[in-house]
DNA sequence: CACCAGGCCGTGC
DNA sequence: GCACGGCATGGT
């Protein structure tokens, strides 16, 4: 099965990656710039090997998902093999707080503005995403001036409670969901995205406006347990499928 | 002008 | 418990 790198990197699970003019992709991660053309490039680097979750057999999962029903079969065929990235906890948390009632293009723009304003430069024009410590003196006015809008107080609350993110790995999925939602601006959808795309919790099933349409139209009366044990991956295939259809 | 975007919060019932 | 309006901003 073909890996669809564009969908993996730019399709809404990460806002760190940029497509270059030569067709390669780049991101500032781990305090440096990474550039790749394909997944084989990523497999050669120890950090990216872990980030792209090479320990998991995504081809086998895609085959199993495609056999589940006709809709999933079409979603997998039309999308190519998808991966779930293992992103930094803090970066994912702020990214998905920014994502609420927003679109991918604007989320990416806000991500860049936060990086440029509060992160540090590692190459010409390339900035790290700021750490909680780098953002500790941020004010609501500054955040609003950057365009975060009503999400500004949510970001401030996340900065205060950032240490909580280190405690989630030891918790059950339900307890981690509950704990994440003690941060303002994090509800069930944002919490499940954070747990999937940063904590490798494959039982998450984010219901955004696109997925609510999919469930209503193609899976009436069913709930996420129907997709077990591939809730998160199935959701991601369906999300990509409906959005690109 | 309206309506939408990887939603959530506060209020009212 | 569920339904509803409001919310910043930029695009169509």
PDB file of C-alpha atoms (C1' of nucleotides) in Angstrom:
ATOM      1  CA  UNK A   1       0.000   0.000   0.000  1.00  0.00           C
ATOM      2  CA  UNK A   2       1.204   3.475  -0.786  1.00  0.00           C
ATOM      3  CA  UNK A   3       2.088   5.763   2.054  1.00  0.00           C
ATOM      4  CA  UNK A   4       0.489   9.125   1.682  1.00  0.00           C
ATOM      5  CA  UNK A   5       3.025  11.429   3.295  1.00  0.00           C
ATOM      6  CA  UNK A   6       1.136  14.597   2.427  1.00  0.00           C
ATOM      7  CA  UNK A   7      -1.986  13.362   4.188  1.00  0.00           C
ATOM      8  CA  UNK A   8       0.011  12.164   7.194  1.00  0.00           C
ATOM      9  CA  UNK A   9       1.926  15.417   7.628  1.00  0.00           C
ATOM     10  CA  UNK A  10      -0.510  18.071   6.402  1.00  0.00           C
ATOM     11  CA  UNK A  11      -3.886  16.379   6.934  1.00  0.00           C
ATOM     12  CA  UNK A  12      -4.672  17.757  10.362  1.00  0.00           C
ATOM     13  CA  UNK A  13      -2.938  15.571  12.929  1.00  0.00           C
ATOM     14  CA  UNK A  14       0.174  17.758  13.061  1.00  0.00           C
ATOM     15  CA  UNK A  15       0.686  21.434  12.306  1.00  0.00           C
ATOM     16  CA  UNK A  16       4.491  21.298  12.405  1.00  0.00           C
ATOM     17  CA  UNK A  17       5.218  20.244   8.820  1.00  0.00           C
ATOM     18  CA  UNK A  18       5.617  22.385   5.705  1.00  0.00           C
ATOM     19  CA  UNK A  19       5.794  21.334   2.075  1.00  0.00           C
ATOM     20  CA  UNK A  20       8.841  22.744   0.308  1.00  0.00           C
ATOM     21  CA  UNK A  21       8.992  23.858  -3.334  1.00  0.00           C
ATOM     22  CA  UNK A  22      11.029  20.777  -4.235  1.00  0.00           C
ATOM     23  CA  UNK A  23       8.317  18.461  -2.894  1.00  0.00           C
ATOM     24  CA  UNK A  24      10.100  17.571   0.333  1.00  0.00           C
ATOM     25  CA  UNK A  25       8.653  18.163   3.800  1.00  0.00           C
ATOM     26  CA  UNK A  26      10.314  19.932   6.701  1.00  0.00           C
ATOM     27  CA  UNK A  27       9.587  20.581  10.366  1.00  0.00           C
ATOM     28  CA  UNK A  28      11.318  21.966  13.416  1.00  0.00           C
ATOM     29  CA  UNK A  29      11.278  19.151  15.951  1.00  0.00           C
ATOM     30  CA  UNK A  30      13.627  18.117  18.705  1.00  0.00           C
ATOM     31  CA  UNK A  31      15.392  21.518  18.519  1.00  0.00           C
ATOM     32  CA  UNK A  32      16.466  21.173  14.880  1.00  0.00           C
ATOM     33  CA  UNK A  33      15.105  21.114  11.342  1.00  0.00           C
ATOM     34  CA  UNK A  34      14.199  17.756   9.783  1.00  0.00           C
ATOM     35  CA  UNK A  35      13.726  17.386   6.032  1.00  0.00           C
ATOM     36  CA  UNK A  36      12.345  14.252   4.389  1.00  0.00           C
ATOM     37  CA  UNK A  37      11.103  13.165   0.969  1.00  0.00           C
ATOM     38  CA  UNK A  38       9.544   9.868   2.010  1.00  0.00           C
ATOM     39  CA  UNK A  39       9.101   7.530   4.940  1.00  0.00           C
ATOM     40  CA  UNK A  40      12.325   5.701   4.127  1.00  0.00           C
ATOM     41  CA  UNK A  41      14.203   8.908   4.901  1.00  0.00           C
ATOM     42  CA  UNK A  42      12.461   9.022   8.265  1.00  0.00           C
ATOM     43  CA  UNK A  43      13.257   5.393   9.062  1.00  0.00           C
ATOM     44  CA  UNK A  44      16.993   6.131   8.922  1.00  0.00           C
ATOM     45  CA  UNK A  45      16.868   8.731  11.683  1.00  0.00           C
ATOM     46  CA  UNK A  46      16.486   7.523  15.293  1.00  0.00           C
ATOM     47  CA  UNK A  47      14.270  10.425  16.380  1.00  0.00           C
ATOM     48  CA  UNK A  48      12.010  10.238  13.336  1.00  0.00           C
ATOM     49  CA  UNK A  49      11.887   6.448  13.543  1.00  0.00           C
ATOM     50  CA  UNK A  50      10.137   6.845  16.866  1.00  0.00           C
ATOM     51  CA  UNK A  51       8.130   9.910  15.776  1.00  0.00           C
ATOM     52  CA  UNK A  52       6.706   8.029  12.788  1.00  0.00           C
ATOM     53  CA  UNK A  53       5.990   5.004  14.982  1.00  0.00           C
ATOM     54  CA  UNK A  54       7.846   2.441  12.915  1.00  0.00           C
ATOM     55  CA  UNK A  55       7.434  -0.149  15.655  1.00  0.00           C
ATOM     56  CA  UNK A  56       3.762  -0.517  14.688  1.00  0.00           C
ATOM     57  CA  UNK A  57       2.652  -2.475  11.611  1.00  0.00           C
ATOM     58  CA  UNK A  58       0.499   0.093   9.797  1.00  0.00           C
ATOM     59  CA  UNK A  59       0.124  -1.981   6.631  1.00  0.00           C
ATOM     60  CA  UNK A  60      -1.378  -4.871   8.583  1.00  0.00           C
ATOM     61  CA  UNK A  61      -3.732  -2.487  10.396  1.00  0.00           C
ATOM     62  CA  UNK A  62      -4.807  -0.884   7.125  1.00  0.00           C
ATOM     63  CA  UNK A  63      -5.607  -4.304   5.653  1.00  0.00           C
ATOM     64  CA  UNK A  64      -7.688  -5.252   8.683  1.00  0.00           C
ATOM     65  CA  UNK A  65      -9.553  -1.939   8.598  1.00  0.00           C
ATOM     66  CA  UNK A  66     -10.244  -2.237   4.871  1.00  0.00           C
ATOM     67  CA  UNK A  67     -11.869  -5.628   5.414  1.00  0.00           C
ATOM     68  CA  UNK A  68     -14.299  -4.266   7.991  1.00  0.00           C
ATOM     69  CA  UNK A  69     -16.841  -2.814   5.554  1.00  0.00           C
ATOM     70  CA  UNK A  70     -17.220  -1.190   2.139  1.00  0.00           C
ATOM     71  CA  UNK A  71     -16.924   2.380   3.388  1.00  0.00           C
ATOM     72  CA  UNK A  72     -13.668   1.698   5.214  1.00  0.00           C
ATOM     73  CA  UNK A  73     -12.411  -0.217   2.201  1.00  0.00           C
ATOM     74  CA  UNK A  74     -12.961   2.818   0.017  1.00  0.00           C
ATOM     75  CA  UNK A  75     -11.490   5.144   2.666  1.00  0.00           C
ATOM     76  CA  UNK A  76      -8.290   3.100   2.928  1.00  0.00           C
ATOM     77  CA  UNK A  77      -7.943   2.662  -0.833  1.00  0.00           C
ATOM     78  CA  UNK A  78      -8.482   6.339  -1.577  1.00  0.00           C
ATOM     79  CA  UNK A  79      -6.199   7.561   1.202  1.00  0.00           C
ATOM     80  CA  UNK A  80      -3.172   5.247   1.227  1.00  0.00           C
ATOM     81  CA  UNK A  81      -1.544   4.077   4.421  1.00  0.00           C
ATOM     82  CA  UNK A  82      -1.913   6.543   7.277  1.00  0.00           C
ATOM     83  CA  UNK A  83       0.260   6.741  10.379  1.00  0.00           C
ATOM     84  CA  UNK A  84      -0.380   8.199  13.804  1.00  0.00           C
ATOM     85  CA  UNK A  85       2.487  10.517  14.666  1.00  0.00           C
ATOM     86  CA  UNK A  86       4.054  10.468  18.112  1.00  0.00           C
ATOM     87  CA  UNK A  87       4.185  14.186  18.750  1.00  0.00           C
ATOM     88  CA  UNK A  88       5.454  16.170  21.699  1.00  0.00           C
ATOM     89  CA  UNK A  89       2.750  16.395  24.407  1.00  0.00           C
ATOM     90  CA  UNK A  90       2.841  20.152  24.873  1.00  0.00           C
ATOM     91  CA  UNK A  91       2.961  20.967  21.160  1.00  0.00           C
ATOM     92  CA  UNK A  92       0.008  18.675  20.475  1.00  0.00           C
ATOM     93  CA  UNK A  93      -1.980  20.138  23.356  1.00  0.00           C
ATOM     94  CA  UNK A  94      -1.662  23.731  22.172  1.00  0.00           C
ATOM     95  CA  UNK A  95      -2.129  22.699  18.535  1.00  0.00           C
ATOM     96  CA  UNK A  96      -5.493  21.096  19.222  1.00  0.00           C
ATOM     97  CA  UNK A  97      -6.626  23.875  21.544  1.00  0.00           C
ATOM     98  CA  UNK A  98      -5.989  26.155  18.557  1.00  0.00           C
ATOM     99  CA  UNK A  99      -7.943  23.778  16.318  1.00  0.00           C
ATOM    100  CA  UNK A 100     -11.365  24.294  17.863  1.00  0.00           C
ATOM    101  CA  UNK A 101     -13.867  25.954  15.526  1.00  0.00           C
ATOM    102  CA  UNK A 102     -10.971  26.645  13.170  1.00  0.00           C
ATOM    103  CA  UNK A 103      -9.563  25.349   9.894  1.00  0.00           C
ATOM    104  CA  UNK A 104      -6.250  23.655   9.156  1.00  0.00           C
ATOM    105  CA  UNK A 105      -4.776  26.550   7.211  1.00  0.00           C
ATOM    106  CA  UNK A 106      -5.450  29.057   9.968  1.00  0.00           C
ATOM    107  CA  UNK A 107      -4.342  26.658  12.717  1.00  0.00           C
ATOM    108  CA  UNK A 108      -1.017  26.295  10.905  1.00  0.00           C
ATOM    109  CA  UNK A 109      -0.693  30.066  10.681  1.00  0.00           C
ATOM    110  CA  UNK A 110      -1.306  30.483  14.409  1.00  0.00           C
ATOM    111  CA  UNK A 111       1.216  27.711  15.147  1.00  0.00           C
ATOM    112  CA  UNK A 112       3.814  29.619  13.101  1.00  0.00           C
ATOM    113  CA  UNK A 113       3.084  32.931  14.800  1.00  0.00           C
ATOM    114  CA  UNK A 114       3.433  31.401  18.276  1.00  0.00           C
ATOM    115  CA  UNK A 115       6.730  29.803  17.215  1.00  0.00           C
ATOM    116  CA  UNK A 116       8.119  33.008  15.755  1.00  0.00           C
ATOM    117  CA  UNK A 117       7.030  35.068  18.738  1.00  0.00           C
ATOM    118  CA  UNK A 118       7.959  32.800  21.659  1.00  0.00           C
ATOM    119  CA  UNK A 119      10.151  30.008  20.280  1.00  0.00           C
ATOM    120  CA  UNK A 120      13.789  30.306  19.261  1.00  0.00           C
ATOM    121  CA  UNK A 121      15.446  30.294  15.868  1.00  0.00           C
ATOM    122  CA  UNK A 122      17.374  27.149  14.937  1.00  0.00           C
ATOM    123  CA  UNK A 123      17.964  28.042  11.271  1.00  0.00           C
ATOM    124  CA  UNK A 124      17.231  31.079   9.133  1.00  0.00           C
ATOM    125  CA  UNK A 125      13.529  31.696   9.571  1.00  0.00           C
ATOM    126  CA  UNK A 126      12.873  28.376  11.277  1.00  0.00           C
ATOM    127  CA  UNK A 127      11.689  28.489  14.880  1.00  0.00           C
ATOM    128  CA  UNK A 128      10.982  25.901  17.538  1.00  0.00           C
ATOM    129  CA  UNK A 129       7.493  25.658  18.983  1.00  0.00           C
ATOM    130  CA  UNK A 130       7.771  27.436  22.348  1.00  0.00           C
ATOM    131  CA  UNK A 131       7.956  25.397  25.547  1.00  0.00           C
ATOM    132  CA  UNK A 132       5.672  26.099  28.532  1.00  0.00           C
ATOM    133  CA  UNK A 133       8.629  27.812  30.199  1.00  0.00           C
ATOM    134  CA  UNK A 134       9.201  30.060  27.192  1.00  0.00           C
ATOM    135  CA  UNK A 135       5.515  31.023  27.389  1.00  0.00           C
ATOM    136  CA  UNK A 136       5.271  31.516  31.136  1.00  0.00           C
ATOM    137  CA  UNK A 137       5.023  35.324  30.962  1.00  0.00           C
ATOM    138  CA  UNK A 138       2.649  35.488  28.004  1.00  0.00           C
ATOM    139  CA  UNK A 139      -0.415  37.715  28.404  1.00  0.00           C
ATOM    140  CA  UNK A 140      -3.918  37.317  27.032  1.00  0.00           C
ATOM    141  CA  UNK A 141      -3.537  40.583  25.108  1.00  0.00           C
ATOM    142  CA  UNK A 142      -0.426  39.295  23.320  1.00  0.00           C
ATOM    143  CA  UNK A 143      -2.133  36.046  22.409  1.00  0.00           C
ATOM    144  CA  UNK A 144      -5.186  37.855  21.084  1.00  0.00           C
ATOM    145  CA  UNK A 145      -2.941  40.172  19.058  1.00  0.00           C
ATOM    146  CA  UNK A 146      -1.496  37.070  17.389  1.00  0.00           C
ATOM    147  CA  UNK A 147      -5.000  36.078  16.287  1.00  0.00           C
ATOM    148  CA  UNK A 148      -5.820  33.290  18.725  1.00  0.00           C
ATOM    149  CA  UNK A 149      -9.110  34.992  19.572  1.00  0.00           C
ATOM    150  CA  UNK A 150     -11.301  33.364  22.217  1.00  0.00           C
ATOM    151  CA  UNK A 151      -8.697  30.599  22.592  1.00  0.00           C
ATOM    152  CA  UNK A 152      -6.259  32.982  24.358  1.00  0.00           C
ATOM    153  CA  UNK A 153      -7.444  32.237  27.923  1.00  0.00           C
ATOM    154  CA  UNK A 154      -7.406  28.510  27.128  1.00  0.00           C
ATOM    155  CA  UNK A 155      -3.730  28.718  26.178  1.00  0.00           C
ATOM    156  CA  UNK A 156      -2.984  30.591  29.411  1.00  0.00           C
ATOM    157  CA  UNK A 157      -4.685  27.849  31.436  1.00  0.00           C
ATOM    158  CA  UNK A 158      -2.714  25.177  29.568  1.00  0.00           C
ATOM    159  CA  UNK A 159       0.536  26.977  30.404  1.00  0.00           C
ATOM    160  CA  UNK A 160      -0.393  26.915  34.101  1.00  0.00           C
ATOM    161  CA  UNK A 161      -1.301  23.245  34.029  1.00  0.00           C
ATOM    162  CA  UNK A 162       1.408  22.028  31.630  1.00  0.00           C
ATOM    163  CA  UNK A 163       2.970  19.691  34.216  1.00  0.00           C
ATOM    164  CA  UNK A 164      -0.230  17.653  34.126  1.00  0.00           C
ATOM    165  CA  UNK A 165       0.758  16.402  30.679  1.00  0.00           C
ATOM    166  CA  UNK A 166       3.569  14.330  32.180  1.00  0.00           C
ATOM    167  CA  UNK A 167       1.121  12.355  34.318  1.00  0.00           C
ATOM    168  CA  UNK A 168      -1.106  11.011  31.555  1.00  0.00           C
ATOM    169  CA  UNK A 169       1.025   8.086  30.377  1.00  0.00           C
ATOM    170  CA  UNK A 170       0.323   6.092  33.512  1.00  0.00           C
ATOM    171  CA  UNK A 171      -3.450   6.644  33.410  1.00  0.00           C
ATOM    172  CA  UNK A 172      -6.195   4.649  31.735  1.00  0.00           C
ATOM    173  CA  UNK A 173      -7.674   6.150  28.587  1.00  0.00           C
ATOM    174  CA  UNK A 174     -10.797   7.360  30.400  1.00  0.00           C
ATOM    175  CA  UNK A 175      -8.832   8.849  33.286  1.00  0.00           C
ATOM    176  CA  UNK A 176      -6.456  10.581  30.853  1.00  0.00           C
ATOM    177  CA  UNK A 177      -9.469  12.019  28.984  1.00  0.00           C
ATOM    178  CA  UNK A 178     -10.939  13.338  32.232  1.00  0.00           C
ATOM    179  CA  UNK A 179      -7.628  14.801  33.396  1.00  0.00           C
ATOM    180  CA  UNK A 180      -6.979  16.570  30.081  1.00  0.00           C
ATOM    181  CA  UNK A 181     -10.431  18.146  30.200  1.00  0.00           C
ATOM    182  CA  UNK A 182      -9.559  19.941  33.433  1.00  0.00           C
ATOM    183  CA  UNK A 183      -7.684  22.360  31.159  1.00  0.00           C
ATOM    184  CA  UNK A 184     -10.013  25.082  29.882  1.00  0.00           C
ATOM    185  CA  UNK A 185     -10.842  24.795  26.216  1.00  0.00           C
ATOM    186  CA  UNK A 186     -10.198  21.055  26.137  1.00  0.00           C
ATOM    187  CA  UNK A 187     -13.342  19.003  25.613  1.00  0.00           C
ATOM    188  CA  UNK A 188     -13.777  15.422  24.398  1.00  0.00           C
ATOM    189  CA  UNK A 189     -12.745  16.056  20.794  1.00  0.00           C
ATOM    190  CA  UNK A 190      -9.559  17.981  21.567  1.00  0.00           C
ATOM    191  CA  UNK A 191      -8.633  15.569  24.382  1.00  0.00           C
ATOM    192  CA  UNK A 192      -8.958  12.519  22.134  1.00  0.00           C
ATOM    193  CA  UNK A 193      -6.826  14.154  19.433  1.00  0.00           C
ATOM    194  CA  UNK A 194      -4.095  14.865  21.975  1.00  0.00           C
ATOM    195  CA  UNK A 195      -4.190  11.292  23.284  1.00  0.00           C
ATOM    196  CA  UNK A 196      -4.042   9.786  19.793  1.00  0.00           C
ATOM    197  CA  UNK A 197      -1.481  12.018  18.142  1.00  0.00           C
ATOM    198  CA  UNK A 198       0.849  12.375  21.105  1.00  0.00           C
ATOM    199  CA  UNK A 199       0.222   9.477  23.519  1.00  0.00           C
ATOM    200  CA  UNK A 200      -0.402   6.640  21.051  1.00  0.00           C
ATOM    201  CA  UNK A 201      -3.838   5.903  22.490  1.00  0.00           C
ATOM    202  CA  UNK A 202      -5.449   4.087  19.575  1.00  0.00           C
ATOM    203  CA  UNK A 203      -8.859   3.797  21.243  1.00  0.00           C
ATOM    204  CA  UNK A 204      -9.576   7.500  20.748  1.00  0.00           C
ATOM    205  CA  UNK A 205     -12.257   8.499  18.236  1.00  0.00           C
ATOM    206  CA  UNK A 206     -12.469  12.285  17.772  1.00  0.00           C
ATOM    207  CA  UNK A 207     -15.860  13.514  16.609  1.00  0.00           C
ATOM    208  CA  UNK A 208     -15.391  16.800  14.798  1.00  0.00           C
ATOM    209  CA  UNK A 209     -17.872  18.354  12.361  1.00  0.00           C
ATOM    210  CA  UNK A 210     -16.633  16.092   9.537  1.00  0.00           C
ATOM    211  CA  UNK A 211     -16.790  12.860  11.518  1.00  0.00           C
ATOM    212  CA  UNK A 212     -20.228  13.672  12.899  1.00  0.00           C
ATOM    213  CA  UNK A 213     -21.417  13.838   9.311  1.00  0.00           C
ATOM    214  CA  UNK A 214     -19.768  10.492   8.500  1.00  0.00           C
ATOM    215  CA  UNK A 215     -21.329   8.759  11.499  1.00  0.00           C
ATOM    216  CA  UNK A 216     -24.781  10.145  10.819  1.00  0.00           C
ATOM    217  CA  UNK A 217     -24.712   9.368   7.106  1.00  0.00           C
ATOM    218  CA  UNK A 218     -22.800   6.070   6.908  1.00  0.00           C
ATOM    219  CA  UNK A 219     -22.912   4.551  10.416  1.00  0.00           C
ATOM    220  CA  UNK A 220     -26.345   5.457  11.813  1.00  0.00           C
ATOM    221  CA  UNK A 221     -26.948   3.930  15.239  1.00  0.00           C
ATOM    222  CA  UNK A 222     -23.324   2.814  15.577  1.00  0.00           C
ATOM    223  CA  UNK A 223     -20.739   4.151  18.009  1.00  0.00           C
ATOM    224  CA  UNK A 224     -16.920   4.149  18.024  1.00  0.00           C
ATOM    225  CA  UNK A 225     -16.751   0.673  19.587  1.00  0.00           C
ATOM    226  CA  UNK A 226     -17.814  -0.647  16.165  1.00  0.00           C
ATOM    227  CA  UNK A 227     -14.272   0.120  14.945  1.00  0.00           C
ATOM    228  CA  UNK A 228     -12.484  -1.663  17.784  1.00  0.00           C
ATOM    229  CA  UNK A 229      -9.522  -2.274  18.027  1.00  0.00           C
ATOM    230  CA  UNK A 230      -8.754   0.314  15.330  1.00  0.00           C
ATOM    231  CA  UNK A 231     -10.840   3.261  16.551  1.00  0.00           C
ATOM    232  CA  UNK A 232      -8.246   5.989  16.018  1.00  0.00           C
ATOM    233  CA  UNK A 233      -6.893   4.725  12.707  1.00  0.00           C
ATOM    234  CA  UNK A 234     -10.375   4.085  11.296  1.00  0.00           C
ATOM    235  CA  UNK A 235     -11.398   7.555  12.316  1.00  0.00           C
ATOM    236  CA  UNK A 236      -8.359   9.011  10.579  1.00  0.00           C
ATOM    237  CA  UNK A 237      -9.082   7.136   7.356  1.00  0.00           C
ATOM    238  CA  UNK A 238     -12.710   8.227   7.385  1.00  0.00           C
ATOM    239  CA  UNK A 239     -11.734  11.808   8.178  1.00  0.00           C
ATOM    240  CA  UNK A 240      -9.269  11.951   5.263  1.00  0.00           C
ATOM    241  CA  UNK A 241     -11.738  10.249   2.945  1.00  0.00           C
ATOM    242  CA  UNK A 242     -14.692  12.562   3.645  1.00  0.00           C
ATOM    243  CA  UNK A 243     -12.582  15.704   3.606  1.00  0.00           C
ATOM    244  CA  UNK A 244     -10.976  14.924   0.248  1.00  0.00           C
ATOM    245  CA  UNK A 245     -14.123  13.577  -1.351  1.00  0.00           C
TER     246      UNK A 245
ATOM    247  C1'  DC B   1     -24.515  39.712   3.324  1.00  0.00           C
ATOM    248  C1'  DA B   2     -24.347  34.834   5.047  1.00  0.00           C
ATOM    249  C1'  DC B   3     -22.053  30.567   6.526  1.00  0.00           C
ATOM    250  C1'  DC B   4     -18.110  27.589   7.831  1.00  0.00           C
ATOM    251  C1'  DA B   5     -13.776  25.769  10.115  1.00  0.00           C
ATOM    252  C1'  DG B   6     -10.541  18.800  13.302  1.00  0.00           C
ATOM    253  C1'  DG B   7     -15.486  22.806  19.617  1.00  0.00           C
ATOM    254  C1'  DC B   8     -16.059  24.394  24.063  1.00  0.00           C
ATOM    255  C1'  DC B   9     -18.168  27.193  27.729  1.00  0.00           C
ATOM    256  C1'  DG B  10     -21.863  29.100  30.277  1.00  0.00           C
ATOM    257  C1'  DT B  11     -26.586  29.217  30.991  1.00  0.00           C
ATOM    258  C1'  DG B  12     -31.205  27.509  31.239  1.00  0.00           C
ATOM    259  C1'  DC B  13     -34.372  23.943  31.549  1.00  0.00           C
TER     260       DC B  13
ATOM    261  C1'  DG C   1     -28.880  15.085  31.476  1.00  0.00           C
ATOM    262  C1'  DC C   2     -29.499  17.845  26.756  1.00  0.00           C
ATOM    263  C1'  DA C   3     -30.196  22.220  23.809  1.00  0.00           C
ATOM    264  C1'  DC C   4     -28.819  26.553  22.724  1.00  0.00           C
ATOM    265  C1'  DG C   5     -26.137  31.032  21.758  1.00  0.00           C
ATOM    266  C1'  DG C   6     -21.729  33.172  21.865  1.00  0.00           C
ATOM    267  C1'  DC C   7     -17.182  33.278  20.590  1.00  0.00           C
ATOM    268  C1'  DA C   8     -12.231  35.674  17.140  1.00  0.00           C
ATOM    269  C1'  DT C   9     -10.623  35.311  12.759  1.00  0.00           C
ATOM    270  C1'  DG C  10     -10.183  34.654   7.864  1.00  0.00           C
ATOM    271  C1'  DG C  11     -11.918  32.333   3.770  1.00  0.00           C
ATOM    272  C1'  DT C  12     -15.711  31.385   0.324  1.00  0.00           C
TER     273       DT C  12
END
